[in-house]
Amino acid sequence: MSVAVQNTYYHSQSFVTSPSGGGIDHDSSGKISENIMKAISQMRQSETFGRPLNTMLTSLSEVYKECSHTDWNGYGAEAITSDTYKEARTLIYALPFLMPMPDIVVEPTGDIGFEWRKGKEHVFVASVGGKHQMTYAGLFGGNSVHGSEYFERGLPSVIVQHIRRLYS
Amino acid sequence: MQVNATETLARYIYSKNDYKASNHTVKYSAFIPPKEDGRLSVYRILGLGENEIWEIGEHLRPRALLARADIKATSVSETGLTIDGDDIPFRHAHIVGWPQEDSAKKLKALELAEKARLSVR
């Protein structure tokens, strides 16, 4: 379901960049924004960047269909809501370009999780539930972490640091 | 009811979301307890043959049994959780003692998934 990108060095740019208009006039800002979106669109169609992103979006769409009704796991699981689905899409677009692509895992609470796995007991997961909050947990050999972070558009730096730690 | 440390527990899996056959891993989602009661349903399978173990899971839910995650009772204890063997129905137990915080719960589920052994039907 996922595509692992071998390069472990991450570009700081996400799949979508929010153009900032700070310090320039509105028209210039609009043109820059348009150009950036055009560049991103071209990049998305490339083999290198487009395929992992599209694979992730397709996987997300599939799990949304499969788990958009209650009791999808036989134990009374909650359905994925449209808010959760939209937030998961936002998170996918916010992933840095060269970050290894995670597996998508739906939780019985209806939250959508993203799992990065390096090997046995080296795994990091972060989930969204449509409430602008990411909940995460990770195992790094003998060490572990867990917590939550506010999430709206950009991937919280704490999350990026933990994923880097996993692959370092 | 006391569950012996040497026993193995089975968590039956009815959704392909809860495991990954290609790398033979159990996903942490298989071990996240339901919100309403925070009790994770498992079965004690000590002394049973493979066919008998699968048979229990096949009759529990009105859907296809896809896999199961076996975990040792000692592994559950190591994560700080406890096992409540209620025997209703026969051999049934719950993994209880989950923390309130969602992220802490996720970490426990992750630990259990890492220690579990996947069997695909």
JSON list of N, CA and C in Angstrom, two decimals, chain A residues 1-2 63 66-67 71-76 78 103-109 113-115 117 119-123 125-127 135-139 144-148, chain B residues 11-18 20 23 25-36 41 60-63 101-108 110-111 113-116:
[
{"chain": "A", "resi": 1, "resn": "MET", "atom": "N", "xyz": [0.83, -1.20, 0.00]},
{"chain": "A", "resi": 1, "resn": "MET", "atom": "CA", "xyz": [0.00, 0.00, 0.00]},
{"chain": "A", "resi": 1, "resn": "MET", "atom": "C", "xyz": [0.87, 1.26, 0.00]},
{"chain": "A", "resi": 2, "resn": "SER", "atom": "N", "xyz": [2.11, 1.13, 0.46]},
{"chain": "A", "resi": 2, "resn": "SER", "atom": "CA", "xyz": [2.95, 2.31, 0.52]},
{"chain": "A", "resi": 2, "resn": "SER", "atom": "C", "xyz": [4.19, 2.13, -0.35]},
{"chain": "A", "resi": 63, "resn": "VAL", "atom": "N", "xyz": [-8.94, 3.51, 1.84]},
{"chain": "A", "resi": 63, "resn": "VAL", "atom": "CA", "xyz": [-9.30, 3.22, 3.23]},
{"chain": "A", "resi": 63, "resn": "VAL", "atom": "C", "xyz": [-10.52, 4.04, 3.67]},
{"chain": "A", "resi": 66, "resn": "GLU", "atom": "N", "xyz": [-13.42, 2.03, 2.55]},
{"chain": "A", "resi": 66, "resn": "GLU", "atom": "CA", "xyz": [-13.56, 0.80, 3.35]},
{"chain": "A", "resi": 66, "resn": "GLU", "atom": "C", "xyz": [-14.01, 1.06, 4.77]},
{"chain": "A", "resi": 67, "resn": "CYS", "atom": "N", "xyz": [-13.62, 2.20, 5.33]},
{"chain": "A", "resi": 67, "resn": "CYS", "atom": "CA", "xyz": [-13.85, 2.44, 6.76]},
{"chain": "A", "resi": 67, "resn": "CYS", "atom": "C", "xyz": [-14.77, 3.63, 7.01]},
{"chain": "A", "resi": 71, "resn": "ASP", "atom": "N", "xyz": [-18.25, -0.07, 12.59]},
{"chain": "A", "resi": 71, "resn": "ASP", "atom": "CA", "xyz": [-17.94, -1.49, 12.79]},
{"chain": "A", "resi": 71, "resn": "ASP", "atom": "C", "xyz": [-17.16, -2.11, 11.62]},
{"chain": "A", "resi": 72, "resn": "TRP", "atom": "N", "xyz": [-16.30, -1.36, 10.99]},
{"chain": "A", "resi": 72, "resn": "TRP", "atom": "CA", "xyz": [-15.52, -1.89, 9.87]},
{"chain": "A", "resi": 72, "resn": "TRP", "atom": "C", "xyz": [-14.50, -2.94, 10.32]},
{"chain": "A", "resi": 73, "resn": "ASN", "atom": "N", "xyz": [-14.21, -2.99, 11.64]},
{"chain": "A", "resi": 73, "resn": "ASN", "atom": "CA", "xyz": [-13.22, -3.97, 12.11]},
{"chain": "A", "resi": 73, "resn": "ASN", "atom": "C", "xyz": [-13.84, -5.15, 12.87]},
{"chain": "A", "resi": 74, "resn": "GLY", "atom": "N", "xyz": [-15.19, -5.15, 12.97]},
{"chain": "A", "resi": 74, "resn": "GLY", "atom": "CA", "xyz": [-15.85, -6.24, 13.68]},
{"chain": "A", "resi": 74, "resn": "GLY", "atom": "C", "xyz": [-15.91, -6.05, 15.19]},
{"chain": "A", "resi": 75, "resn": "TYR", "atom": "N", "xyz": [-15.33, -4.97, 15.67]},
{"chain": "A", "resi": 75, "resn": "TYR", "atom": "CA", "xyz": [-15.33, -4.70, 17.11]},
{"chain": "A", "resi": 75, "resn": "TYR", "atom": "C", "xyz": [-16.00, -3.36, 17.42]},
{"chain": "A", "resi": 76, "resn": "GLY", "atom": "N", "xyz": [-16.87, -2.92, 16.54]},
{"chain": "A", "resi": 76, "resn": "GLY", "atom": "CA", "xyz": [-17.60, -1.67, 16.77]},
{"chain": "A", "resi": 76, "resn": "GLY", "atom": "C", "xyz": [-16.83, -0.40, 16.49]},
{"chain": "A", "resi": 78, "resn": "GLU", "atom": "N", "xyz": [-15.41, 3.07, 14.97]},
{"chain": "A", "resi": 78, "resn": "GLU", "atom": "CA", "xyz": [-16.09, 4.27, 14.46]},
{"chain": "A", "resi": 78, "resn": "GLU", "atom": "C", "xyz": [-15.69, 4.53, 13.01]},
{"chain": "A", "resi": 103, "resn": "ASP", "atom": "N", "xyz": [2.81, 3.98, 5.85]},
{"chain": "A", "resi": 103, "resn": "ASP", "atom": "CA", "xyz": [1.60, 3.18, 5.63]},
{"chain": "A", "resi": 103, "resn": "ASP", "atom": "C", "xyz": [0.43, 3.93, 6.27]},
{"chain": "A", "resi": 104, "resn": "ILE", "atom": "N", "xyz": [-0.73, 3.78, 5.67]},
{"chain": "A", "resi": 104, "resn": "ILE", "atom": "CA", "xyz": [-1.93, 4.39, 6.26]},
{"chain": "A", "resi": 104, "resn": "ILE", "atom": "C", "xyz": [-2.63, 3.33, 7.10]},
{"chain": "A", "resi": 105, "resn": "VAL", "atom": "N", "xyz": [-2.96, 3.70, 8.33]},
{"chain": "A", "resi": 105, "resn": "VAL", "atom": "CA", "xyz": [-3.60, 2.77, 9.26]},
{"chain": "A", "resi": 105, "resn": "VAL", "atom": "C", "xyz": [-4.82, 3.47, 9.88]},
{"chain": "A", "resi": 106, "resn": "VAL", "atom": "N", "xyz": [-5.98, 2.85, 9.76]},
{"chain": "A", "resi": 106, "resn": "VAL", "atom": "CA", "xyz": [-7.17, 3.44, 10.37]},
{"chain": "A", "resi": 106, "resn": "VAL", "atom": "C", "xyz": [-7.33, 2.89, 11.79]},
{"chain": "A", "resi": 107, "resn": "GLU", "atom": "N", "xyz": [-7.58, 3.79, 12.72]},
{"chain": "A", "resi": 107, "resn": "GLU", "atom": "CA", "xyz": [-7.74, 3.38, 14.10]},
{"chain": "A", "resi": 107, "resn": "GLU", "atom": "C", "xyz": [-9.21, 3.13, 14.42]},
{"chain": "A", "resi": 108, "resn": "PRO", "atom": "N", "xyz": [-9.52, 2.30, 15.40]},
{"chain": "A", "resi": 108, "resn": "PRO", "atom": "CA", "xyz": [-10.92, 2.01, 15.73]},
{"chain": "A", "resi": 108, "resn": "PRO", "atom": "C", "xyz": [-11.71, 3.24, 16.15]},
{"chain": "A", "resi": 109, "resn": "THR", "atom": "N", "xyz": [-11.01, 4.31, 16.49]},
{"chain": "A", "resi": 109, "resn": "THR", "atom": "CA", "xyz": [-11.66, 5.57, 16.88]},
{"chain": "A", "resi": 109, "resn": "THR", "atom": "C", "xyz": [-12.10, 6.38, 15.65]},
{"chain": "A", "resi": 113, "resn": "GLY", "atom": "N", "xyz": [-4.20, 7.06, 10.89]},
{"chain": "A", "resi": 113, "resn": "GLY", "atom": "CA", "xyz": [-2.81, 7.08, 11.33]},
{"chain": "A", "resi": 113, "resn": "GLY", "atom": "C", "xyz": [-1.84, 6.88, 10.17]},
{"chain": "A", "resi": 114, "resn": "PHE", "atom": "N", "xyz": [-0.62, 7.35, 10.37]},
{"chain": "A", "resi": 114, "resn": "PHE", "atom": "CA", "xyz": [0.46, 7.19, 9.38]},
{"chain": "A", "resi": 114, "resn": "PHE", "atom": "C", "xyz": [1.60, 6.50, 10.10]},
{"chain": "A", "resi": 115, "resn": "GLU", "atom": "N", "xyz": [2.04, 5.39, 9.54]},
{"chain": "A", "resi": 115, "resn": "GLU", "atom": "CA", "xyz": [3.06, 4.58, 10.23]},
{"chain": "A", "resi": 115, "resn": "GLU", "atom": "C", "xyz": [4.35, 4.51, 9.42]},
{"chain": "A", "resi": 117, "resn": "ARG", "atom": "N", "xyz": [8.00, 2.74, 9.45]},
{"chain": "A", "resi": 117, "resn": "ARG", "atom": "CA", "xyz": [8.64, 1.58, 10.07]},
{"chain": "A", "resi": 117, "resn": "ARG", "atom": "C", "xyz": [10.03, 1.37, 9.50]},
{"chain": "A", "resi": 119, "resn": "GLY", "atom": "N", "xyz": [12.12, -1.02, 11.19]},
{"chain": "A", "resi": 119, "resn": "GLY", "atom": "CA", "xyz": [12.37, -2.42, 11.52]},
{"chain": "A", "resi": 119, "resn": "GLY", "atom": "C", "xyz": [11.70, -2.75, 12.83]},
{"chain": "A", "resi": 120, "resn": "LYS", "atom": "N", "xyz": [11.98, -3.93, 13.34]},
{"chain": "A", "resi": 120, "resn": "LYS", "atom": "CA", "xyz": [11.36, -4.38, 14.59]},
{"chain": "A", "resi": 120, "resn": "LYS", "atom": "C", "xyz": [11.66, -3.38, 15.73]},
{"chain": "A", "resi": 121, "resn": "GLU", "atom": "N", "xyz": [10.59, -2.93, 16.36]},
{"chain": "A", "resi": 121, "resn": "GLU", "atom": "CA", "xyz": [10.65, -1.97, 17.46]},
{"chain": "A", "resi": 121, "resn": "GLU", "atom": "C", "xyz": [11.32, -0.65, 17.10]},
{"chain": "A", "resi": 122, "resn": "HIS", "atom": "N", "xyz": [11.31, -0.34, 15.82]},
{"chain": "A", "resi": 122, "resn": "HIS", "atom": "CA", "xyz": [11.72, 0.98, 15.33]},
{"chain": "A", "resi": 122, "resn": "HIS", "atom": "C", "xyz": [10.57, 1.48, 14.44]},
{"chain": "A", "resi": 123, "resn": "VAL", "atom": "N", "xyz": [9.62, 2.10, 15.08]},
{"chain": "A", "resi": 123, "resn": "VAL", "atom": "CA", "xyz": [8.40, 2.48, 14.37]},
{"chain": "A", "resi": 123, "resn": "VAL", "atom": "C", "xyz": [7.84, 3.77, 14.98]},
{"chain": "A", "resi": 125, "resn": "VAL", "atom": "N", "xyz": [4.33, 6.40, 14.70]},
{"chain": "A", "resi": 125, "resn": "VAL", "atom": "CA", "xyz": [2.99, 6.61, 14.15]},
{"chain": "A", "resi": 125, "resn": "VAL", "atom": "C", "xyz": [2.45, 7.97, 14.59]},
{"chain": "A", "resi": 126, "resn": "ALA", "atom": "N", "xyz": [1.68, 8.58, 13.69]},
{"chain": "A", "resi": 126, "resn": "ALA", "atom": "CA", "xyz": [1.03, 9.86, 14.02]},
{"chain": "A", "resi": 126, "resn": "ALA", "atom": "C", "xyz": [-0.35, 9.83, 13.37]},
{"chain": "A", "resi": 127, "resn": "SER", "atom": "N", "xyz": [-1.35, 10.30, 14.09]},
{"chain": "A", "resi": 127, "resn": "SER", "atom": "CA", "xyz": [-2.70, 10.23, 13.54]},
{"chain": "A", "resi": 127, "resn": "SER", "atom": "C", "xyz": [-3.42, 11.57, 13.62]},
{"chain": "A", "resi": 135, "resn": "THR", "atom": "N", "xyz": [-1.84, 13.12, 17.11]},
{"chain": "A", "resi": 135, "resn": "THR", "atom": "CA", "xyz": [-1.44, 12.32, 18.26]},
{"chain": "A", "resi": 135, "resn": "THR", "atom": "C", "xyz": [-0.38, 11.35, 17.78]},
{"chain": "A", "resi": 136, "resn": "TYR", "atom": "N", "xyz": [0.74, 11.26, 18.49]},
{"chain": "A", "resi": 136, "resn": "TYR", "atom": "CA", "xyz": [1.83, 10.42, 17.99]},
{"chain": "A", "resi": 136, "resn": "TYR", "atom": "C", "xyz": [2.42, 9.52, 19.07]},
{"chain": "A", "resi": 137, "resn": "ALA", "atom": "N", "xyz": [3.08, 8.47, 18.61]},
{"chain": "A", "resi": 137, "resn": "ALA", "atom": "CA", "xyz": [3.80, 7.56, 19.50]},
{"chain": "A", "resi": 137, "resn": "ALA", "atom": "C", "xyz": [4.91, 6.92, 18.69]},
{"chain": "A", "resi": 138, "resn": "GLY", "atom": "N", "xyz": [6.01, 6.63, 19.35]},
{"chain": "A", "resi": 138, "resn": "GLY", "atom": "CA", "xyz": [7.12, 6.01, 18.61]},
{"chain": "A", "resi": 138, "resn": "GLY", "atom": "C", "xyz": [7.98, 5.13, 19.49]},
{"chain": "A", "resi": 139, "resn": "LEU", "atom": "N", "xyz": [8.54, 4.12, 18.86]},
{"chain": "A", "resi": 139, "resn": "LEU", "atom": "CA", "xyz": [9.50, 3.23, 19.52]},
{"chain": "A", "resi": 139, "resn": "LEU", "atom": "C", "xyz": [10.81, 3.35, 18.76]},
{"chain": "A", "resi": 144, "resn": "SER", "atom": "N", "xyz": [11.19, 5.36, 23.89]},
{"chain": "A", "resi": 144, "resn": "SER", "atom": "CA", "xyz": [9.86, 5.59, 23.33]},
{"chain": "A", "resi": 144, "resn": "SER", "atom": "C", "xyz": [9.42, 7.03, 23.57]},
{"chain": "A", "resi": 145, "resn": "VAL", "atom": "N", "xyz": [8.49, 7.48, 22.73]},
{"chain": "A", "resi": 145, "resn": "VAL", "atom": "CA", "xyz": [7.92, 8.83, 22.89]},
{"chain": "A", "resi": 145, "resn": "VAL", "atom": "C", "xyz": [6.43, 8.77, 22.62]},
{"chain": "A", "resi": 146, "resn": "HIS", "atom": "N", "xyz": [5.71, 9.73, 23.16]},
{"chain": "A", "resi": 146, "resn": "HIS", "atom": "CA", "xyz": [4.30, 9.91, 22.77]},
{"chain": "A", "resi": 146, "resn": "HIS", "atom": "C", "xyz": [3.89, 11.32, 23.12]},
{"chain": "A", "resi": 147, "resn": "GLY", "atom": "N", "xyz": [2.88, 11.80, 22.44]},
{"chain": "A", "resi": 147, "resn": "GLY", "atom": "CA", "xyz": [2.41, 13.16, 22.71]},
{"chain": "A", "resi": 147, "resn": "GLY", "atom": "C", "xyz": [1.41, 13.61, 21.68]},
{"chain": "A", "resi": 148, "resn": "SER", "atom": "N", "xyz": [1.08, 14.90, 21.71]},
{"chain": "A", "resi": 148, "resn": "SER", "atom": "CA", "xyz": [0.17, 15.44, 20.70]},
{"chain": "A", "resi": 148, "resn": "SER", "atom": "C", "xyz": [0.60, 16.86, 20.34]},
{"chain": "B", "resi": 11, "resn": "ARG", "atom": "N", "xyz": [-5.68, -12.20, 19.46]},
{"chain": "B", "resi": 11, "resn": "ARG", "atom": "CA", "xyz": [-6.55, -11.09, 19.08]},
{"chain": "B", "resi": 11, "resn": "ARG", "atom": "C", "xyz": [-6.97, -11.39, 17.64]},
{"chain": "B", "resi": 12, "resn": "TYR", "atom": "N", "xyz": [-8.25, -11.67, 17.45]},
{"chain": "B", "resi": 12, "resn": "TYR", "atom": "CA", "xyz": [-8.72, -12.02, 16.10]},
{"chain": "B", "resi": 12, "resn": "TYR", "atom": "C", "xyz": [-8.89, -10.76, 15.24]},
{"chain": "B", "resi": 13, "resn": "ILE", "atom": "N", "xyz": [-8.52, -10.89, 13.98]},
{"chain": "B", "resi": 13, "resn": "ILE", "atom": "CA", "xyz": [-8.50, -9.73, 13.07]},
{"chain": "B", "resi": 13, "resn": "ILE", "atom": "C", "xyz": [-9.48, -9.94, 11.91]},
{"chain": "B", "resi": 14, "resn": "TYR", "atom": "N", "xyz": [-10.38, -8.97, 11.73]},
{"chain": "B", "resi": 14, "resn": "TYR", "atom": "CA", "xyz": [-11.42, -9.07, 10.70]},
{"chain": "B", "resi": 14, "resn": "TYR", "atom": "C", "xyz": [-11.29, -7.96, 9.65]},
{"chain": "B", "resi": 15, "resn": "SER", "atom": "N", "xyz": [-10.26, -7.16, 9.76]},
{"chain": "B", "resi": 15, "resn": "SER", "atom": "CA", "xyz": [-10.06, -6.07, 8.79]},
{"chain": "B", "resi": 15, "resn": "SER", "atom": "C", "xyz": [-8.63, -6.11, 8.28]},
{"chain": "B", "resi": 16, "resn": "LYS", "atom": "N", "xyz": [-8.46, -5.96, 6.98]},
{"chain": "B", "resi": 16, "resn": "LYS", "atom": "CA", "xyz": [-7.10, -6.00, 6.41]},
{"chain": "B", "resi": 16, "resn": "LYS", "atom": "C", "xyz": [-6.29, -4.76, 6.79]},
{"chain": "B", "resi": 17, "resn": "ASN", "atom": "N", "xyz": [-7.00, -3.77, 7.33]},
{"chain": "B", "resi": 17, "resn": "ASN", "atom": "CA", "xyz": [-6.33, -2.56, 7.84]},
{"chain": "B", "resi": 17, "resn": "ASN", "atom": "C", "xyz": [-5.40, -2.88, 9.02]},
{"chain": "B", "resi": 18, "resn": "ASP", "atom": "N", "xyz": [-5.72, -3.96, 9.75]},
{"chain": "B", "resi": 18, "resn": "ASP", "atom": "CA", "xyz": [-5.03, -4.23, 11.01]},
{"chain": "B", "resi": 18, "resn": "ASP", "atom": "C", "xyz": [-3.77, -5.09, 10.90]},
{"chain": "B", "resi": 20, "resn": "LYS", "atom": "N", "xyz": [-0.29, -6.30, 7.97]},
{"chain": "B", "resi": 20, "resn": "LYS", "atom": "CA", "xyz": [0.34, -6.17, 6.66]},
{"chain": "B", "resi": 20, "resn": "LYS", "atom": "C", "xyz": [1.02, -7.50, 6.35]},
{"chain": "B", "resi": 23, "resn": "ASN", "atom": "N", "xyz": [5.00, -7.79, 5.01]},
{"chain": "B", "resi": 23, "resn": "ASN", "atom": "CA", "xyz": [6.16, -7.80, 5.92]},
{"chain": "B", "resi": 23, "resn": "ASN", "atom": "C", "xyz": [5.83, -8.49, 7.24]},
{"chain": "B", "resi": 25, "resn": "THR", "atom": "N", "xyz": [3.59, -8.09, 9.61]},
{"chain": "B", "resi": 25, "resn": "THR", "atom": "CA", "xyz": [3.48, -7.29, 10.85]},
{"chain": "B", "resi": 25, "resn": "THR", "atom": "C", "xyz": [2.02, -7.03, 11.21]},
{"chain": "B", "resi": 26, "resn": "VAL", "atom": "N", "xyz": [1.80, -6.89, 12.50]},
{"chain": "B", "resi": 26, "resn": "VAL", "atom": "CA", "xyz": [0.49, -6.52, 13.02]},
{"chain": "B", "resi": 26, "resn": "VAL", "atom": "C", "xyz": [0.49, -5.01, 13.18]},
{"chain": "B", "resi": 27, "resn": "LYS", "atom": "N", "xyz": [-0.57, -4.36, 12.73]},
{"chain": "B", "resi": 27, "resn": "LYS", "atom": "CA", "xyz": [-0.65, -2.90, 12.90]},
{"chain": "B", "resi": 27, "resn": "LYS", "atom": "C", "xyz": [-1.13, -2.58, 14.32]},
{"chain": "B", "resi": 28, "resn": "TYR", "atom": "N", "xyz": [-0.68, -1.44, 14.83]},
{"chain": "B", "resi": 28, "resn": "TYR", "atom": "CA", "xyz": [-1.05, -1.06, 16.19]},
{"chain": "B", "resi": 28, "resn": "TYR", "atom": "C", "xyz": [-2.56, -0.88, 16.35]},
{"chain": "B", "resi": 29, "resn": "SER", "atom": "N", "xyz": [-3.24, -0.60, 15.24]},
{"chain": "B", "resi": 29, "resn": "SER", "atom": "CA", "xyz": [-4.70, -0.41, 15.30]},
{"chain": "B", "resi": 29, "resn": "SER", "atom": "C", "xyz": [-5.42, -1.65, 15.81]},
{"chain": "B", "resi": 30, "resn": "ALA", "atom": "N", "xyz": [-4.81, -2.83, 15.61]},
{"chain": "B", "resi": 30, "resn": "ALA", "atom": "CA", "xyz": [-5.42, -4.08, 16.09]},
{"chain": "B", "resi": 30, "resn": "ALA", "atom": "C", "xyz": [-5.48, -4.14, 17.61]},
{"chain": "B", "resi": 31, "resn": "PHE", "atom": "N", "xyz": [-4.64, -3.31, 18.27]},
{"chain": "B", "resi": 31, "resn": "PHE", "atom": "CA", "xyz": [-4.56, -3.37, 19.73]},
{"chain": "B", "resi": 31, "resn": "PHE", "atom": "C", "xyz": [-5.08, -2.10, 20.42]},
{"chain": "B", "resi": 32, "resn": "ILE", "atom": "N", "xyz": [-5.71, -1.23, 19.66]},
{"chain": "B", "resi": 32, "resn": "ILE", "atom": "CA", "xyz": [-6.29, -0.05, 20.32]},
{"chain": "B", "resi": 32, "resn": "ILE", "atom": "C", "xyz": [-7.67, -0.43, 20.87]},
{"chain": "B", "resi": 33, "resn": "PRO", "atom": "N", "xyz": [-7.89, -0.22, 22.17]},
{"chain": "B", "resi": 33, "resn": "PRO", "atom": "CA", "xyz": [-9.17, -0.64, 22.75]},
{"chain": "B", "resi": 33, "resn": "PRO", "atom": "C", "xyz": [-10.32, 0.27, 22.33]},
{"chain": "B", "resi": 34, "resn": "PRO", "atom": "N", "xyz": [-11.55, -0.24, 22.35]},
{"chain": "B", "resi": 34, "resn": "PRO", "atom": "CA", "xyz": [-12.69, 0.61, 21.99]},
{"chain": "B", "resi": 34, "resn": "PRO", "atom": "C", "xyz": [-12.85, 1.76, 22.99]},
{"chain": "B", "resi": 35, "resn": "LYS", "atom": "N", "xyz": [-13.33, 2.90, 22.47]},
{"chain": "B", "resi": 35, "resn": "LYS", "atom": "CA", "xyz": [-13.45, 4.10, 23.30]},
{"chain": "B", "resi": 35, "resn": "LYS", "atom": "C", "xyz": [-14.40, 3.91, 24.48]},
{"chain": "B", "resi": 36, "resn": "GLU", "atom": "N", "xyz": [-15.51, 3.22, 24.21]},
{"chain": "B", "resi": 36, "resn": "GLU", "atom": "CA", "xyz": [-16.58, 3.18, 25.23]},
{"chain": "B", "resi": 36, "resn": "GLU", "atom": "C", "xyz": [-16.20, 2.49, 26.53]},
{"chain": "B", "resi": 41, "resn": "SER", "atom": "N", "xyz": [-10.65, -7.04, 23.68]},
{"chain": "B", "resi": 41, "resn": "SER", "atom": "CA", "xyz": [-11.09, -8.44, 23.70]},
{"chain": "B", "resi": 41, "resn": "SER", "atom": "C", "xyz": [-10.03, -9.38, 23.11]},
{"chain": "B", "resi": 60, "resn": "LEU", "atom": "N", "xyz": [-17.13, -15.75, 16.10]},
{"chain": "B", "resi": 60, "resn": "LEU", "atom": "CA", "xyz": [-17.34, -14.58, 16.97]},
{"chain": "B", "resi": 60, "resn": "LEU", "atom": "C", "xyz": [-18.07, -13.44, 16.29]},
{"chain": "B", "resi": 61, "resn": "ARG", "atom": "N", "xyz": [-17.82, -13.25, 15.01]},
{"chain": "B", "resi": 61, "resn": "ARG", "atom": "CA", "xyz": [-18.37, -12.09, 14.29]},
{"chain": "B", "resi": 61, "resn": "ARG", "atom": "C", "xyz": [-19.01, -12.54, 12.97]},
{"chain": "B", "resi": 62, "resn": "PRO", "atom": "N", "xyz": [-20.00, -11.80, 12.53]},
{"chain": "B", "resi": 62, "resn": "PRO", "atom": "CA", "xyz": [-20.65, -12.17, 11.27]},
{"chain": "B", "resi": 62, "resn": "PRO", "atom": "C", "xyz": [-19.85, -11.67, 10.06]},
{"chain": "B", "resi": 63, "resn": "ARG", "atom": "N", "xyz": [-18.58, -11.95, 10.06]},
{"chain": "B", "resi": 63, "resn": "ARG", "atom": "CA", "xyz": [-17.72, -11.53, 8.94]},
{"chain": "B", "resi": 63, "resn": "ARG", "atom": "C", "xyz": [-16.52, -12.46, 8.85]},
{"chain": "B", "resi": 101, "resn": "GLU", "atom": "N", "xyz": [-4.79, 9.01, 28.41]},
{"chain": "B", "resi": 101, "resn": "GLU", "atom": "CA", "xyz": [-4.28, 9.86, 27.34]},
{"chain": "B", "resi": 101, "resn": "GLU", "atom": "C", "xyz": [-4.19, 9.07, 26.03]},
{"chain": "B", "resi": 102, "resn": "ASP", "atom": "N", "xyz": [-4.70, 9.66, 24.94]},
{"chain": "B", "resi": 102, "resn": "ASP", "atom": "CA", "xyz": [-4.73, 8.95, 23.66]},
{"chain": "B", "resi": 102, "resn": "ASP", "atom": "C", "xyz": [-3.34, 8.56, 23.16]},
{"chain": "B", "resi": 103, "resn": "SER", "atom": "N", "xyz": [-2.38, 9.46, 23.31]},
{"chain": "B", "resi": 103, "resn": "SER", "atom": "CA", "xyz": [-1.03, 9.16, 22.80]},
{"chain": "B", "resi": 103, "resn": "SER", "atom": "C", "xyz": [-0.37, 8.03, 23.61]},
{"chain": "B", "resi": 104, "resn": "ALA", "atom": "N", "xyz": [-0.65, 8.00, 24.91]},
{"chain": "B", "resi": 104, "resn": "ALA", "atom": "CA", "xyz": [-0.09, 6.94, 25.77]},
{"chain": "B", "resi": 104, "resn": "ALA", "atom": "C", "xyz": [-0.73, 5.59, 25.40]},
{"chain": "B", "resi": 105, "resn": "LYS", "atom": "N", "xyz": [-2.01, 5.65, 25.09]},
{"chain": "B", "resi": 105, "resn": "LYS", "atom": "CA", "xyz": [-2.74, 4.45, 24.65]},
{"chain": "B", "resi": 105, "resn": "LYS", "atom": "C", "xyz": [-2.15, 3.93, 23.33]},
{"chain": "B", "resi": 106, "resn": "LYS", "atom": "N", "xyz": [-1.87, 4.88, 22.45]},
{"chain": "B", "resi": 106, "resn": "LYS", "atom": "CA", "xyz": [-1.29, 4.52, 21.15]},
{"chain": "B", "resi": 106, "resn": "LYS", "atom": "C", "xyz": [0.07, 3.84, 21.33]},
{"chain": "B", "resi": 107, "resn": "LEU", "atom": "N", "xyz": [0.86, 4.36, 22.26]},
{"chain": "B", "resi": 107, "resn": "LEU", "atom": "CA", "xyz": [2.17, 3.78, 22.53]},
{"chain": "B", "resi": 107, "resn": "LEU", "atom": "C", "xyz": [2.05, 2.34, 23.04]},
{"chain": "B", "resi": 108, "resn": "LYS", "atom": "N", "xyz": [1.12, 2.11, 23.94]},
{"chain": "B", "resi": 108, "resn": "LYS", "atom": "CA", "xyz": [0.90, 0.74, 24.46]},
{"chain": "B", "resi": 108, "resn": "LYS", "atom": "C", "xyz": [0.49, -0.18, 23.32]},
{"chain": "B", "resi": 110, "resn": "LEU", "atom": "N", "xyz": [1.15, 0.14, 20.23]},
{"chain": "B", "resi": 110, "resn": "LEU", "atom": "CA", "xyz": [2.33, -0.04, 19.37]},
{"chain": "B", "resi": 110, "resn": "LEU", "atom": "C", "xyz": [3.26, -1.10, 19.96]},
{"chain": "B", "resi": 111, "resn": "GLU", "atom": "N", "xyz": [3.45, -1.05, 21.26]},
{"chain": "B", "resi": 111, "resn": "GLU", "atom": "CA", "xyz": [4.31, -2.03, 21.94]},
{"chain": "B", "resi": 111, "resn": "GLU", "atom": "C", "xyz": [3.74, -3.44, 21.82]},
{"chain": "B", "resi": 113, "resn": "ALA", "atom": "N", "xyz": [1.68, -4.54, 19.48]},
{"chain": "B", "resi": 113, "resn": "ALA", "atom": "CA", "xyz": [1.76, -4.96, 18.07]},
{"chain": "B", "resi": 113, "resn": "ALA", "atom": "C", "xyz": [3.16, -5.44, 17.71]},
{"chain": "B", "resi": 114, "resn": "GLU", "atom": "N", "xyz": [4.17, -4.77, 18.27]},
{"chain": "B", "resi": 114, "resn": "GLU", "atom": "CA", "xyz": [5.56, -5.18, 17.99]},
{"chain": "B", "resi": 114, "resn": "GLU", "atom": "C", "xyz": [5.89, -6.53, 18.59]},
{"chain": "B", "resi": 115, "resn": "LYS", "atom": "N", "xyz": [5.23, -6.85, 19.70]},
{"chain": "B", "resi": 115, "resn": "LYS", "atom": "CA", "xyz": [5.52, -8.11, 20.38]},
{"chain": "B", "resi": 115, "resn": "LYS", "atom": "C", "xyz": [4.64, -9.26, 19.87]},
{"chain": "B", "resi": 116, "resn": "ALA", "atom": "N", "xyz": [3.62, -8.92, 19.11]},
{"chain": "B", "resi": 116, "resn": "ALA", "atom": "CA", "xyz": [2.67, -9.95, 18.65]},
{"chain": "B", "resi": 116, "resn": "ALA", "atom": "C", "xyz": [3.22, -10.71, 17.43]}
]
